[in-house]
Coordinates of C-alpha atoms in Angstrom, one line a residue:
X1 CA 69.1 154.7 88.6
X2 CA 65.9 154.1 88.2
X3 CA 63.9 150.7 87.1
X4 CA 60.8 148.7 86.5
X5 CA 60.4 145.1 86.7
X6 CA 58.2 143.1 85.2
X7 CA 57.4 140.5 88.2
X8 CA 56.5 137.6 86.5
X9 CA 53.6 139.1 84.7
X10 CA 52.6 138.2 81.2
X11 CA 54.7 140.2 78.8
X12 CA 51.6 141.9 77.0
X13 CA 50.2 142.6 80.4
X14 CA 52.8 145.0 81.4
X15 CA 53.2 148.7 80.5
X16 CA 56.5 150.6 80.5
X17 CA 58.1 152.8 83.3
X18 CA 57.3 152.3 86.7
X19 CA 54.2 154.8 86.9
X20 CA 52.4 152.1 86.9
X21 CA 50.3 152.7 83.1
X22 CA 48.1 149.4 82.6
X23 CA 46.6 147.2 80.9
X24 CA 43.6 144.7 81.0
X25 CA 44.2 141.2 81.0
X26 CA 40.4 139.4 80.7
X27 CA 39.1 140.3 84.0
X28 CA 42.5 141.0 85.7
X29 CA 44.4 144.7 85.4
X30 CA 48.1 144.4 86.2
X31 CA 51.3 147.0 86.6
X32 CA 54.6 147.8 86.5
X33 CA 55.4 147.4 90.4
X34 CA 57.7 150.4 91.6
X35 CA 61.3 149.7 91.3
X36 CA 63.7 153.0 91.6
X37 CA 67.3 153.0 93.3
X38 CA 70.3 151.3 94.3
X39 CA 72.0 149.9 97.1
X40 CA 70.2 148.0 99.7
X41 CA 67.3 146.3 98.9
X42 CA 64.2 147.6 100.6
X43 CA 60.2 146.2 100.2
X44 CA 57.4 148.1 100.6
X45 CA 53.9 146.2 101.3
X46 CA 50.8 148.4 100.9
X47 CA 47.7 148.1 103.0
X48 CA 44.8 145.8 102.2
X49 CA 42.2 148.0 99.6
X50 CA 44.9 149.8 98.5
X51 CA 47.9 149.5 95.7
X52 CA 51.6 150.4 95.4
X53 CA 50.2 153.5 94.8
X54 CA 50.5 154.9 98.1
X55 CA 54.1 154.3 98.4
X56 CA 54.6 156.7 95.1
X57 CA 56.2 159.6 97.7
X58 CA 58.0 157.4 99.9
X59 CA 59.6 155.3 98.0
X60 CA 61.1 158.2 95.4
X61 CA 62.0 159.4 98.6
X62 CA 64.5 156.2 99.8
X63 CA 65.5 156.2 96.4
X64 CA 66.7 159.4 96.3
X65 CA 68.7 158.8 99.0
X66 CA 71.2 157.0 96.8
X67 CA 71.3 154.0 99.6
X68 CA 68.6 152.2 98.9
X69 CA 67.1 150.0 95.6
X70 CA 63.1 149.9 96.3
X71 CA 60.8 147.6 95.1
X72 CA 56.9 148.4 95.9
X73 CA 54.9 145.6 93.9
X74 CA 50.7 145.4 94.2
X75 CA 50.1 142.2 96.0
X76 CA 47.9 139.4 95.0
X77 CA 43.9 140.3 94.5
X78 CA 44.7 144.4 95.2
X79 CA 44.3 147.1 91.9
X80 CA 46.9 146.2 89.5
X81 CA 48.3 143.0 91.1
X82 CA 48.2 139.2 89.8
X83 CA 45.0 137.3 90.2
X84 CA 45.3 135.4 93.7
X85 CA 44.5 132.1 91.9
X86 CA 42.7 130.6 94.9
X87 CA 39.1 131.7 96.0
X88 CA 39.9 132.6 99.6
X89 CA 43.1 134.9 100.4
X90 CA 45.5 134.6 103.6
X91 CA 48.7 136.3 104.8
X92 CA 50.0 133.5 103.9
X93 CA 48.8 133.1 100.4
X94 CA 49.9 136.9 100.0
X95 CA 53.4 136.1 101.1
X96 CA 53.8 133.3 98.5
X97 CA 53.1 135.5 95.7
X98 CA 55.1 138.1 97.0
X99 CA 58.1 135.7 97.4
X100 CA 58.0 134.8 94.0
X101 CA 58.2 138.4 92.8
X102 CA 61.8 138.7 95.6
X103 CA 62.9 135.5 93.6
X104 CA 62.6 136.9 90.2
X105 CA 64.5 139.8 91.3
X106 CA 67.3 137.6 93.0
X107 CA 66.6 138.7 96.2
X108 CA 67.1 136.4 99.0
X109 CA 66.4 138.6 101.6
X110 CA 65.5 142.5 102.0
X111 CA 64.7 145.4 104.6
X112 CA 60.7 145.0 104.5
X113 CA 58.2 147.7 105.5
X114 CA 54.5 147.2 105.7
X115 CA 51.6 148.9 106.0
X116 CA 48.4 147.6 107.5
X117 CA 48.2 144.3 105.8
X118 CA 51.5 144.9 104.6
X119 CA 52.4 145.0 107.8
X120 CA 51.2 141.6 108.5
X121 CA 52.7 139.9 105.4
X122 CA 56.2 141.7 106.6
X123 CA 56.0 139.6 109.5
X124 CA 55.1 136.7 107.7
X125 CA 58.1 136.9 105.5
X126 CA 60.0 137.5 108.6
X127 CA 59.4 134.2 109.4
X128 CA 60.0 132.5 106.1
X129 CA 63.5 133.9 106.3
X130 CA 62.8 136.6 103.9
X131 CA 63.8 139.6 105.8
X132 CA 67.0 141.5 107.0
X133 CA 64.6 143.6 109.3
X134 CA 61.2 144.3 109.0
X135 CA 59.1 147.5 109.8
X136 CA 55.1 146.9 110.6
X137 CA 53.4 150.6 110.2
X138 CA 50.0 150.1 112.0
X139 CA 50.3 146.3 111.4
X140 CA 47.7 143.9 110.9
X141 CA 47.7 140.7 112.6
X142 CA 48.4 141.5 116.0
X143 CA 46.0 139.0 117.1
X144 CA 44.9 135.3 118.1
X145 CA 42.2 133.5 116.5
X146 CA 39.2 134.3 118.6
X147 CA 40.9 137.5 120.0
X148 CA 37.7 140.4 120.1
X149 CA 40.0 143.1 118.4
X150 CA 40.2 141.2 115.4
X151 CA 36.5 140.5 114.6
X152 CA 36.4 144.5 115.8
X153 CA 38.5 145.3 112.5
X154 CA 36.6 142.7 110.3
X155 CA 33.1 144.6 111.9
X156 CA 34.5 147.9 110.5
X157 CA 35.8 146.4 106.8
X158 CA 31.6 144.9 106.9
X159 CA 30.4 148.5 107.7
X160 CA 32.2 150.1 105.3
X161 CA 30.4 148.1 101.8
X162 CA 27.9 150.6 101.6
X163 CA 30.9 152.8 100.6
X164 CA 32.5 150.2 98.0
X165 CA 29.0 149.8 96.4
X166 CA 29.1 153.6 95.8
X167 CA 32.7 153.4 94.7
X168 CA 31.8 150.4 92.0
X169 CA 28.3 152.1 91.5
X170 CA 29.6 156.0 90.4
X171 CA 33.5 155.8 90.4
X172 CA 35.5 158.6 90.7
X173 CA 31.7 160.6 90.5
X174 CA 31.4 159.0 93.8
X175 CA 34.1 162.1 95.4
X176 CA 31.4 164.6 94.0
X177 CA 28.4 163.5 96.5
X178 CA 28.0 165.7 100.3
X179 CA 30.5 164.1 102.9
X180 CA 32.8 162.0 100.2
X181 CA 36.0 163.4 101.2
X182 CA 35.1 162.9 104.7
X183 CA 33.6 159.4 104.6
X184 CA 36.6 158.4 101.8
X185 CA 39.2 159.9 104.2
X186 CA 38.0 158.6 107.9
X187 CA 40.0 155.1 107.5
X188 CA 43.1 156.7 106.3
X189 CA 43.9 159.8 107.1
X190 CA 43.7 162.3 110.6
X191 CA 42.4 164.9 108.5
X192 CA 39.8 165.2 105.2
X193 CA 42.7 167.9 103.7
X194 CA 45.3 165.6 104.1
X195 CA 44.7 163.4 101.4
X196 CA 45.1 165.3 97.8
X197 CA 42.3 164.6 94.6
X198 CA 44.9 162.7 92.7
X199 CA 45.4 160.6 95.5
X200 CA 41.8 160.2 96.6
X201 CA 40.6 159.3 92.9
X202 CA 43.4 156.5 92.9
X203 CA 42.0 155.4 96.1
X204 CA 38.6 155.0 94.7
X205 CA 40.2 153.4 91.8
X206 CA 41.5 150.7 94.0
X207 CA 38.3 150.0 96.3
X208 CA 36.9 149.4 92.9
X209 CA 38.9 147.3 91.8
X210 CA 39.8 145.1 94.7
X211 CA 38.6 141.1 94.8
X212 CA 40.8 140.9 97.5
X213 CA 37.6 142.5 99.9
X214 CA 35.5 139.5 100.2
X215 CA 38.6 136.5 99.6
X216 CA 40.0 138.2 102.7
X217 CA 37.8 139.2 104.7
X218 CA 35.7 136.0 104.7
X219 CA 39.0 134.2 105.2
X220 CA 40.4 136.5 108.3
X221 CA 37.3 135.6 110.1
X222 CA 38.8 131.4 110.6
X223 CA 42.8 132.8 110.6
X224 CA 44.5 133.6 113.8
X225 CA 46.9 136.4 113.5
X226 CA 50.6 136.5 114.0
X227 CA 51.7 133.7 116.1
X228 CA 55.4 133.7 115.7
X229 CA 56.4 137.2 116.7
X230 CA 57.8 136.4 119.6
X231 CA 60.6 134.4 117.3
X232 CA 61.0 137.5 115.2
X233 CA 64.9 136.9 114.4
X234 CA 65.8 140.0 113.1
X235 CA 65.4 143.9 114.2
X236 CA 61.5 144.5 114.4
X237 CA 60.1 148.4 114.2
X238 CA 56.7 149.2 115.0
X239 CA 55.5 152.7 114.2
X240 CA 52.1 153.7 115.6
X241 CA 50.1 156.1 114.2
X242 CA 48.3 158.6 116.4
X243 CA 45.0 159.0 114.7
X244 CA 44.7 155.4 113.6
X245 CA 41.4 154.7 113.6
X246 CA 41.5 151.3 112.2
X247 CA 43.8 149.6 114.1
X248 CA 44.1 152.8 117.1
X249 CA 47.1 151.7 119.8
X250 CA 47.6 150.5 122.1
X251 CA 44.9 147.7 122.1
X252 CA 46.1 146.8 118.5
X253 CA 50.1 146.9 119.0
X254 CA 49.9 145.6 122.1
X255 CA 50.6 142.3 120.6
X256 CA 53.1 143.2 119.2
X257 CA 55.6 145.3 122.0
X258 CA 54.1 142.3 124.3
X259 CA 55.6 139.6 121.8
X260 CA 58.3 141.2 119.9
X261 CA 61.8 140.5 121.4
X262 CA 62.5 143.2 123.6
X263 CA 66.3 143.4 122.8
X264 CA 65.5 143.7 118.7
X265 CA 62.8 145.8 118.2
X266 CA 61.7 149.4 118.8
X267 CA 58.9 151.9 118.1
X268 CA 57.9 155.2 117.0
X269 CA 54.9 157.1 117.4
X270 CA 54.0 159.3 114.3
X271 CA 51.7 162.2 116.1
X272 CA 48.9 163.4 114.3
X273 CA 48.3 161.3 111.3
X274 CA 46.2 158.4 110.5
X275 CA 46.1 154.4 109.2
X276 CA 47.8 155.2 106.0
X277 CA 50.5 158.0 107.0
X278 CA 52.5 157.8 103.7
X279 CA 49.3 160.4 102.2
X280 CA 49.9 163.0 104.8
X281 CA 53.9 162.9 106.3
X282 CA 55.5 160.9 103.7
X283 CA 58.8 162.7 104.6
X284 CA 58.5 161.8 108.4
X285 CA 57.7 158.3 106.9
X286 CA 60.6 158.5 105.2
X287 CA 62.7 159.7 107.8
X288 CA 61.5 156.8 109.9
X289 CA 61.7 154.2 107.5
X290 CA 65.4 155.4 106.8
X291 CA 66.6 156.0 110.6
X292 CA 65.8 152.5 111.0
X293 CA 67.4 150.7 108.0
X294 CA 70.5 152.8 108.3
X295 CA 70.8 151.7 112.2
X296 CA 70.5 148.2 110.1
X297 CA 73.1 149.0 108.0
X298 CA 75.4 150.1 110.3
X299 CA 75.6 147.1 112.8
X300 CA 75.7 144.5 110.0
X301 CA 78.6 146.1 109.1
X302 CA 80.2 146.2 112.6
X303 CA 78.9 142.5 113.0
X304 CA 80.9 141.9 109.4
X305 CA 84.5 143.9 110.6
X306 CA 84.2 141.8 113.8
X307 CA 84.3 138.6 112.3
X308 CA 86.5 139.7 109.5

């Protein structure tokens, strides 16, 4: 079965199926969020720049599974997503719109995997009460205010405007200058091949298209990180991506296995890919995604027999 949902965006905003086809609303652009399956529901958080674009492979993927409905919405101030409606953006400010959009769908809770900033929101739902388990793939957040790392990853967002004023200057033309793939590619990927044309071109698209650059950035730079992980109530994943060269373990999960509960949460190491590894493995990211949630599954369901 296979759906779209509208999300709470203006009727004439929207465009039909969930291929994400869209439309301009004055200065905003939003889409049809990804919405395919049945069974349990499952929430996939993109990484900041990006869309719910680079979930496209995985989450056909858990759909196809038959076990699984999957939602993959753009979030607030990213390509395609609803207008933030605030001039500086937060986890916290993410979450809230992202909420809304569970609320809508009549979703009290759901398995929630994150990306990056996804990551970080994931955890920040956690904590609202939002989740049945969460997954953080190469989270954000794993940090305290003043903590070195984080003003490492806000250095290497600030060096990389040089490539978003060529992305809004040229466009997709931008892919055609020496070294594009490469320089496009070195934040997401191990390798330049990994990442196909169609995919790179929406990746420019997004860059261009992102407000969510300076509300965030300027914003991270007061915000401590994640300071409730060590109350994580339900079972945490962390998967850590070889070649991460964003947020490269162990200095930036370290936060993370040192907080996390060490009776509810795991973590896999995905060799050889990058900060976004749904480009190049998203069957291993689906096998990961889906070994997890189907451990879920299966000891909710003793839990439920036992006190039956």
């Amino acid at each position: 079965m296979s759906r779209s949902f509208h999300a709470g965006f203006p009727r004439g905003a929207l465009a039909c199926g969930t291929g994400g086809t869209a439309f301009n609303v004055g200065y905003m652009t939003t889409r049809d969020p990804i919405h395919l399956g049945s069974g349990e529901p499952v929430l996939l958080l993109h990484p900041f720049l990006l869309s719910q674009t680079v979930w496209e492979d995985v989450a056909q993927q858990l759909a196809d599974t038959g076990r699984y409905e999957v939602f993959a919405p753009t979030m607030a101030g990213h390509n395609g997503g609803p207008s933030a409606g605030t001039w500086f953006l937060s986890s916290a400010v993410l979450a809230d719109h992202v909420e809304q959009q569970m609320d809508e769908l009549g979703w009290e809770t759901a398995h929630i995997v994150g990306n990056s900033l996804g990551g970080w929101v994931a955890f920040e739902l956690e904590r609202r009460g939002r989740a049945r388990s969460v997954t953080g793939i190469a989270p954000a957040g794993g940090w305290t205010r003043w903590t070195p790392a984080k003003f490492e990853v806000i250095a290497k967002f600030i060096l990389g405007i040089p490539l978003l004023v060529a992305a809004w200057a040229f466009g997709p033309r931008v892919l055609h200058l020496p070294f594009s793939r490469q320089l496009a590619t070195y934040a997401i990927s191990a390798t330049p091949d990994a990442v196909s044309e169609r995919q790179l071109s929406a990746i420019i698209d997004d860059v261009r298209h992102c407000p969510a650059y300076f509300q965030l950035l300027v914003k991270a730079t007061l915000l401590h990180g994640l300071r409730e992980v060590a109350q994580n109530a339900v079972p945490a994943h962390l998967v850590v991506c070889e070649k991460d060269r964003i947020l490269p373990a162990p200095r930036f999960s370290r936060h993370f296995t040192n907080h996390l509960p060490k009776d509810s949460h795991q973590v896999t190491k995905l060799d050889g890919v990058g900060h976004v590894p749904m480009f190049e493995a998203p069957e291993r990211v689906t096998q990961v995604i889906t070994g997890f949630l189907d451990e879920c599954c299966r000891a909710d369901s003793r839990t439920q027999q036992s006190t039956g």
